[in-house]
GROMACS .gro file of N, CA and C in nm:
model
  336
    1UNK      N    1  21.282  21.032   5.153
    1UNK     CA    2  21.269  20.892   5.185
    1UNK      C    3  21.122  20.855   5.188
    2UNK      N    4  21.089  20.740   5.137
    2UNK     CA    5  20.951  20.696   5.131
    2UNK      C    6  20.898  20.665   5.271
    3UNK      N    7  20.771  20.691   5.289
    3UNK     CA    8  20.709  20.662   5.418
    3UNK      C    9  20.660  20.517   5.420
    4UNK      N   10  20.658  20.458   5.537
    4UNK     CA   11  20.613  20.320   5.553
    4UNK      C   12  20.462  20.312   5.535
    5UNK      N   13  20.416  20.200   5.482
    5UNK     CA   14  20.273  20.178   5.473
    5UNK      C   15  20.215  20.167   5.614
    6UNK      N   16  20.089  20.202   5.628
    6UNK     CA   17  20.026  20.199   5.760
    6UNK      C   18  20.004  20.056   5.807
    7UNK      N   19  19.993  20.041   5.938
    7UNK     CA   20  19.964  19.909   5.995
    7UNK      C   21  19.826  19.862   5.953
    8UNK      N   22  19.736  19.959   5.928
    8UNK     CA   23  19.601  19.925   5.885
    8UNK      C   24  19.603  19.856   5.748
    9UNK      N   25  19.680  19.909   5.655
    9UNK     CA   26  19.691  19.848   5.522
    9UNK      C   27  19.752  19.710   5.533
   10UNK      N   28  19.855  19.698   5.614
   10UNK     CA   29  19.921  19.569   5.636
   10UNK      C   30  19.820  19.467   5.690
   11UNK      N   31  19.740  19.511   5.789
   11UNK     CA   32  19.641  19.424   5.851
   11UNK      C   33  19.536  19.380   5.750
   12UNK      N   34  19.485  19.474   5.671
   12UNK     CA   35  19.381  19.442   5.572
   12UNK      C   36  19.432  19.342   5.469
   13UNK      N   37  19.553  19.363   5.418
   13UNK     CA   38  19.607  19.272   5.318
   13UNK      C   39  19.627  19.132   5.376
   14UNK      N   40  19.682  19.124   5.495
   14UNK     CA   41  19.706  18.992   5.555
   14UNK      C   42  19.576  18.922   5.592
   15UNK      N   43  19.477  18.998   5.639
   15UNK     CA   44  19.347  18.938   5.671
   15UNK      C   45  19.278  18.888   5.545
   16UNK      N   46  19.287  18.963   5.435
   16UNK     CA   47  19.227  18.920   5.308
   16UNK      C   48  19.295  18.793   5.258
   17UNK      N   49  19.426  18.785   5.274
   17UNK     CA   50  19.498  18.666   5.232
   17UNK      C   51  19.460  18.546   5.318
   18UNK      N   52  19.448  18.567   5.450
   18UNK     CA   53  19.410  18.458   5.541
   18UNK      C   54  19.268  18.410   5.513
   19UNK      N   55  19.181  18.501   5.468
   19UNK     CA   56  19.042  18.466   5.438
   19UNK      C   57  19.028  18.402   5.300
   20UNK      N   58  19.137  18.392   5.227
   20UNK     CA   59  19.133  18.327   5.096
   20UNK      C   60  19.074  18.414   4.986
   21UNK      N   61  19.084  18.544   4.999
   21UNK     CA   62  19.026  18.634   4.900
   21UNK      C   63  19.119  18.659   4.782
   22UNK      N   64  19.228  18.587   4.774
   22UNK     CA   65  19.319  18.600   4.662
   22UNK      C   66  19.460  18.563   4.701
   23UNK      N   67  19.543  18.550   4.599
   23UNK     CA   68  19.684  18.523   4.624
   23UNK      C   69  19.752  18.654   4.663
   24UNK      N   70  19.872  18.642   4.712
   24UNK     CA   71  19.945  18.763   4.749
   24UNK      C   72  19.966  18.854   4.629
   25UNK      N   73  19.989  18.795   4.512
   25UNK     CA   74  20.006  18.876   4.391
   25UNK      C   75  19.877  18.952   4.357
   26UNK      N   76  19.765  18.884   4.363
   26UNK     CA   77  19.637  18.949   4.333
   26UNK      C   78  19.605  19.058   4.435
   27UNK      N   79  19.627  19.027   4.561
   27UNK     CA   80  19.597  19.124   4.666
   27UNK      C   81  19.690  19.244   4.659
   28UNK      N   82  19.815  19.222   4.622
   28UNK     CA   83  19.908  19.333   4.608
   28UNK      C   84  19.858  19.430   4.501
   29UNK      N   85  19.810  19.377   4.391
   29UNK     CA   86  19.756  19.462   4.285
   29UNK      C   87  19.629  19.534   4.332
   30UNK      N   88  19.543  19.463   4.400
   30UNK     CA   89  19.418  19.522   4.448
   30UNK      C   90  19.443  19.634   4.550
   31UNK      N   91  19.540  19.614   4.638
   31UNK     CA   92  19.568  19.714   4.741
   31UNK      C   93  19.668  19.821   4.696
   32UNK      N   94  19.724  19.805   4.576
   32UNK     CA   95  19.815  19.905   4.523
   32UNK      C   96  19.952  19.906   4.588
   33UNK      N   97  20.001  19.789   4.623
   33UNK     CA   98  20.135  19.777   4.682
   33UNK      C   99  20.217  19.683   4.595
   34UNK      N  100  20.346  19.680   4.618
   34UNK     CA  101  20.430  19.591   4.537
   34UNK      C  102  20.414  19.446   4.583
   35UNK      N  103  20.437  19.357   4.490
   35UNK     CA  104  20.428  19.214   4.521
   35UNK      C  105  20.535  19.177   4.624
   36UNK      N  106  20.652  19.235   4.609
   36UNK     CA  107  20.761  19.207   4.704
   36UNK      C  108  20.724  19.245   4.846
   37UNK      N  109  20.656  19.360   4.862
   37UNK     CA  110  20.614  19.403   4.995
   37UNK      C  111  20.512  19.305   5.053
   38UNK      N  112  20.418  19.259   4.969
   38UNK     CA  113  20.317  19.164   5.015
   38UNK      C  114  20.382  19.035   5.064
   39UNK      N  115  20.479  18.985   4.989
   39UNK     CA  116  20.549  18.864   5.031
   39UNK      C  117  20.631  18.889   5.158
   40UNK      N  118  20.691  19.006   5.165
   40UNK     CA  119  20.773  19.040   5.281
   40UNK      C  120  20.691  19.042   5.410
   41UNK      N  121  20.575  19.107   5.407
   41UNK     CA  122  20.495  19.113   5.530
   41UNK      C  123  20.431  18.979   5.563
   42UNK      N  124  20.403  18.900   5.459
   42UNK     CA  125  20.349  18.767   5.483
   42UNK      C  126  20.454  18.679   5.552
   43UNK      N  127  20.577  18.688   5.505
   43UNK     CA  128  20.686  18.611   5.566
   43UNK      C  129  20.713  18.659   5.708
   44UNK      N  130  20.706  18.791   5.729
   44UNK     CA  131  20.729  18.845   5.863
   44UNK      C  132  20.622  18.797   5.960
   45UNK      N  133  20.498  18.788   5.911
   45UNK     CA  134  20.390  18.738   5.997
   45UNK      C  135  20.411  18.591   6.032
   46UNK      N  136  20.454  18.513   5.932
   46UNK     CA  137  20.481  18.371   5.958
   46UNK      C  138  20.592  18.355   6.061
   47UNK      N  139  20.695  18.436   6.052
   47UNK     CA  140  20.810  18.422   6.142
   47UNK      C  141  20.783  18.473   6.282
   48UNK      N  142  20.717  18.589   6.292
   48UNK     CA  143  20.699  18.649   6.423
   48UNK      C  144  20.560  18.626   6.483
   49UNK      N  145  20.463  18.599   6.397
   49UNK     CA  146  20.327  18.583   6.445
   49UNK      C  147  20.253  18.715   6.463
   50UNK      N  148  20.321  18.825   6.438
   50UNK     CA  149  20.262  18.958   6.456
   50UNK      C  150  20.248  19.026   6.320
   51UNK      N  151  20.139  19.102   6.305
   51UNK     CA  152  20.121  19.175   6.179
   51UNK      C  153  20.174  19.317   6.188
   52UNK      N  154  20.214  19.361   6.306
   52UNK     CA  155  20.263  19.498   6.322
   52UNK      C  156  20.408  19.506   6.278
   53UNK      N  157  20.442  19.619   6.220
   53UNK     CA  158  20.578  19.637   6.171
   53UNK      C  159  20.671  19.669   6.287
   54UNK      N  160  20.795  19.637   6.268
   54UNK     CA  161  20.897  19.666   6.368
   54UNK      C  162  20.942  19.810   6.347
   55UNK      N  163  20.942  19.887   6.454
   55UNK     CA  164  20.984  20.026   6.443
   55UNK      C  165  21.135  20.033   6.423
   56UNK      N  166  21.176  20.117   6.329
   56UNK     CA  167  21.317  20.135   6.300
   56UNK      C  168  21.363  20.263   6.367
   57UNK      N  169  21.477  20.257   6.431
   57UNK     CA  170  21.532  20.376   6.497
   57UNK      C  171  21.666  20.409   6.436
   58UNK      N  172  21.684  20.536   6.408
   58UNK     CA  173  21.815  20.581   6.363
   58UNK      C  174  21.897  20.618   6.485
   59UNK      N  175  22.020  20.579   6.481
   59UNK     CA  176  22.109  20.617   6.590
   59UNK      C  177  22.136  20.766   6.582
   60UNK      N  178  22.139  20.831   6.694
   60UNK     CA  179  22.167  20.973   6.696
   60UNK      C  180  22.313  21.001   6.667
   61UNK      N  181  22.341  21.122   6.630
   61UNK     CA  182  22.478  21.162   6.600
   61UNK      C  183  22.559  21.165   6.729
   62UNK      N  184  22.681  21.117   6.719
   62UNK     CA  185  22.770  21.120   6.835
   62UNK      C  186  22.853  21.246   6.839
   63UNK      N  187  22.833  21.332   6.741
   63UNK     CA  188  22.908  21.456   6.732
   63UNK      C  189  22.841  21.560   6.821
   64UNK      N  190  22.918  21.623   6.907
   64UNK     CA  191  22.866  21.725   6.997
   64UNK      C  192  22.849  21.856   6.920
   65UNK      N  193  22.725  21.900   6.898
   65UNK     CA  194  22.704  22.024   6.821
   65UNK      C  195  22.763  22.146   6.889
   66UNK      N  196  22.768  22.148   7.020
   66UNK     CA  197  22.825  22.264   7.089
   66UNK      C  198  22.975  22.274   7.066
   67UNK      N  199  23.040  22.161   7.050
   67UNK     CA  200  23.183  22.164   7.018
   67UNK      C  201  23.204  22.222   6.879
   68UNK      N  202  23.114  22.186   6.786
   68UNK     CA  203  23.121  22.243   6.652
   68UNK      C  204  23.102  22.393   6.660
   69UNK      N  205  23.003  22.437   6.737
   69UNK     CA  206  22.976  22.580   6.752
   69UNK      C  207  23.099  22.654   6.807
   70UNK      N  208  23.160  22.597   6.911
   70UNK     CA  209  23.278  22.660   6.971
   70UNK      C  210  23.394  22.669   6.872
   71UNK      N  211  23.415  22.562   6.795
   71UNK     CA  212  23.523  22.562   6.697
   71UNK      C  213  23.501  22.668   6.589
   72UNK      N  214  23.377  22.679   6.541
   72UNK     CA  215  23.347  22.777   6.435
   72UNK      C  216  23.357  22.919   6.490
   73UNK      N  217  23.311  22.939   6.613
   73UNK     CA  218  23.318  23.073   6.671
   73UNK      C  219  23.461  23.114   6.703
   74UNK      N  220  23.543  23.019   6.743
   74UNK     CA  221  23.682  23.052   6.775
   74UNK      C  222  23.767  23.074   6.650
   75UNK      N  223  23.726  23.010   6.541
   75UNK     CA  224  23.801  23.023   6.416
   75UNK      C  225  23.699  23.036   6.301
   76UNK      N  226  23.647  23.156   6.277
   76UNK     CA  227  23.539  23.175   6.180
   76UNK      C  228  23.575  23.138   6.036
   77UNK      N  229  23.703  23.134   6.003
   77UNK     CA  230  23.740  23.101   5.865
   77UNK      C  231  23.775  22.953   5.848
   78UNK      N  232  23.731  22.869   5.941
   78UNK     CA  233  23.761  22.726   5.936
   78UNK      C  234  23.684  22.661   5.821
   79UNK      N  235  23.745  22.563   5.758
   79UNK     CA  236  23.683  22.488   5.650
   79UNK      C  237  23.616  22.362   5.706
   80UNK      N  238  23.521  22.308   5.629
   80UNK     CA  239  23.455  22.185   5.672
   80UNK      C  240  23.557  22.072   5.692
   81UNK      N  241  23.651  22.061   5.602
   81UNK     CA  242  23.749  21.952   5.616
   81UNK      C  243  23.838  21.973   5.739
   82UNK      N  244  23.860  22.100   5.779
   82UNK     CA  245  23.936  22.126   5.901
   82UNK      C  246  23.853  22.088   6.025
   83UNK      N  247  23.723  22.115   6.019
   83UNK     CA  248  23.635  22.070   6.129
   83UNK      C  249  23.637  21.918   6.138
   84UNK      N  250  23.630  21.855   6.021
   84UNK     CA  251  23.633  21.710   6.015
   84UNK      C  252  23.763  21.657   6.076
   85UNK      N  253  23.874  21.723   6.046
   85UNK     CA  254  24.003  21.681   6.099
   85UNK      C  255  24.009  21.697   6.251
   86UNK      N  256  23.949  21.804   6.304
   86UNK     CA  257  23.946  21.826   6.450
   86UNK      C  258  23.879  21.708   6.519
   87UNK      N  259  23.767  21.662   6.463
   87UNK     CA  260  23.698  21.549   6.524
   87UNK      C  261  23.775  21.419   6.501
   88UNK      N  262  23.847  21.412   6.388
   88UNK     CA  263  23.929  21.294   6.360
   88UNK      C  264  24.042  21.279   6.461
   89UNK      N  265  24.097  21.391   6.505
   89UNK     CA  266  24.203  21.385   6.606
   89UNK      C  267  24.152  21.330   6.738
   90UNK      N  268  24.023  21.351   6.764
   90UNK     CA  269  23.963  21.301   6.887
   90UNK      C  270  23.911  21.157   6.870
   91UNK      N  271  23.936  21.099   6.751
   91UNK     CA  272  23.894  20.961   6.728
   91UNK      C  273  23.752  20.946   6.677
   92UNK      N  274  23.689  21.056   6.637
   92UNK     CA  275  23.553  21.051   6.585
   92UNK      C  276  23.557  21.074   6.435
   93UNK      N  277  23.502  20.980   6.359
   93UNK     CA  278  23.497  20.999   6.215
   93UNK      C  279  23.361  21.060   6.179
   94UNK      N  280  23.364  21.152   6.084
   94UNK     CA  281  23.243  21.219   6.039
   94UNK      C  282  23.261  21.257   5.893
   95UNK      N  283  23.157  21.239   5.815
   95UNK     CA  284  23.165  21.276   5.674
   95UNK      C  285  23.150  21.427   5.659
   96UNK      N  286  23.197  21.478   5.548
   96UNK     CA  287  23.183  21.621   5.521
   96UNK      C  288  23.035  21.660   5.510
   97UNK      N  289  22.956  21.572   5.450
   97UNK     CA  290  22.813  21.602   5.434
   97UNK      C  291  22.745  21.613   5.571
   98UNK      N  292  22.778  21.523   5.662
   98UNK     CA  293  22.718  21.527   5.795
   98UNK      C  294  22.765  21.651   5.872
   99UNK      N  295  22.891  21.685   5.856
   99UNK     CA  296  22.944  21.805   5.920
   99UNK      C  297  22.871  21.929   5.867
  100UNK      N  298  22.848  21.933   5.736
  100UNK     CA  299  22.776  22.046   5.676
  100UNK      C  300  22.634  22.055   5.731
  101UNK      N  301  22.568  21.940   5.750
  101UNK     CA  302  22.432  21.939   5.807
  101UNK      C  303  22.432  21.995   5.949
  102UNK      N  304  22.528  21.956   6.028
  102UNK     CA  305  22.536  22.003   6.167
  102UNK      C  306  22.557  22.154   6.169
  103UNK      N  307  22.649  22.203   6.086
  103UNK     CA  308  22.677  22.347   6.080
  103UNK      C  309  22.551  22.423   6.039
  104UNK      N  310  22.479  22.370   5.941
  104UNK     CA  311  22.356  22.435   5.894
  104UNK      C  312  22.249  22.433   6.003
  105UNK      N  313  22.233  22.320   6.072
  105UNK     CA  314  22.133  22.310   6.179
  105UNK      C  315  22.162  22.407   6.292
  106UNK      N  316  22.289  22.434   6.316
  106UNK     CA  317  22.327  22.529   6.421
  106UNK      C  318  22.309  22.673   6.376
  107UNK      N  319  22.279  22.692   6.248
  107UNK     CA  320  22.260  22.828   6.196
  107UNK      C  321  22.392  22.902   6.176
  108UNK      N  322  22.499  22.827   6.167
  108UNK     CA  323  22.631  22.888   6.149
  108UNK      C  324  22.663  22.899   6.000
  109UNK      N  325  22.747  22.994   5.966
  109UNK     CA  326  22.791  23.009   5.829
  109UNK      C  327  22.943  23.006   5.828
  110UNK      N  328  22.996  22.939   5.730
  110UNK     CA  329  23.140  22.933   5.714
  110UNK      C  330  23.180  23.034   5.607
  111UNK      N  331  23.295  23.096   5.625
  111UNK     CA  332  23.338  23.199   5.530
  111UNK      C  333  23.382  23.141   5.398
  112UNK      N  334  23.434  23.018   5.399
  112UNK     CA  335  23.486  22.961   5.275
  112UNK      C  336  23.401  22.843   5.233
   0.00000   0.00000   0.00000
């Protein structure tokens, strides 16, 4: 995943635009950013009055990794889709890819 541009770059571009040193298109080229990003941060500044970006937070997983560990240890030949079904019975939906990530993070190995 791409990393966010720094607040310093955002500040420099917006200050240059406010000082009349060029249009957003010209400044985007000069600073090496996309024109869309320049327009986006300019609009965000107009709406919020702040040049700082809003921090984005990912929601944590609601799947209990210790429950996964217990299930795998109690039934070592369990399949990912069977693990998925166990959580489905409890009303928790989880993709196979996410289940595989959890199993890998726990350092567990599945036989099949």
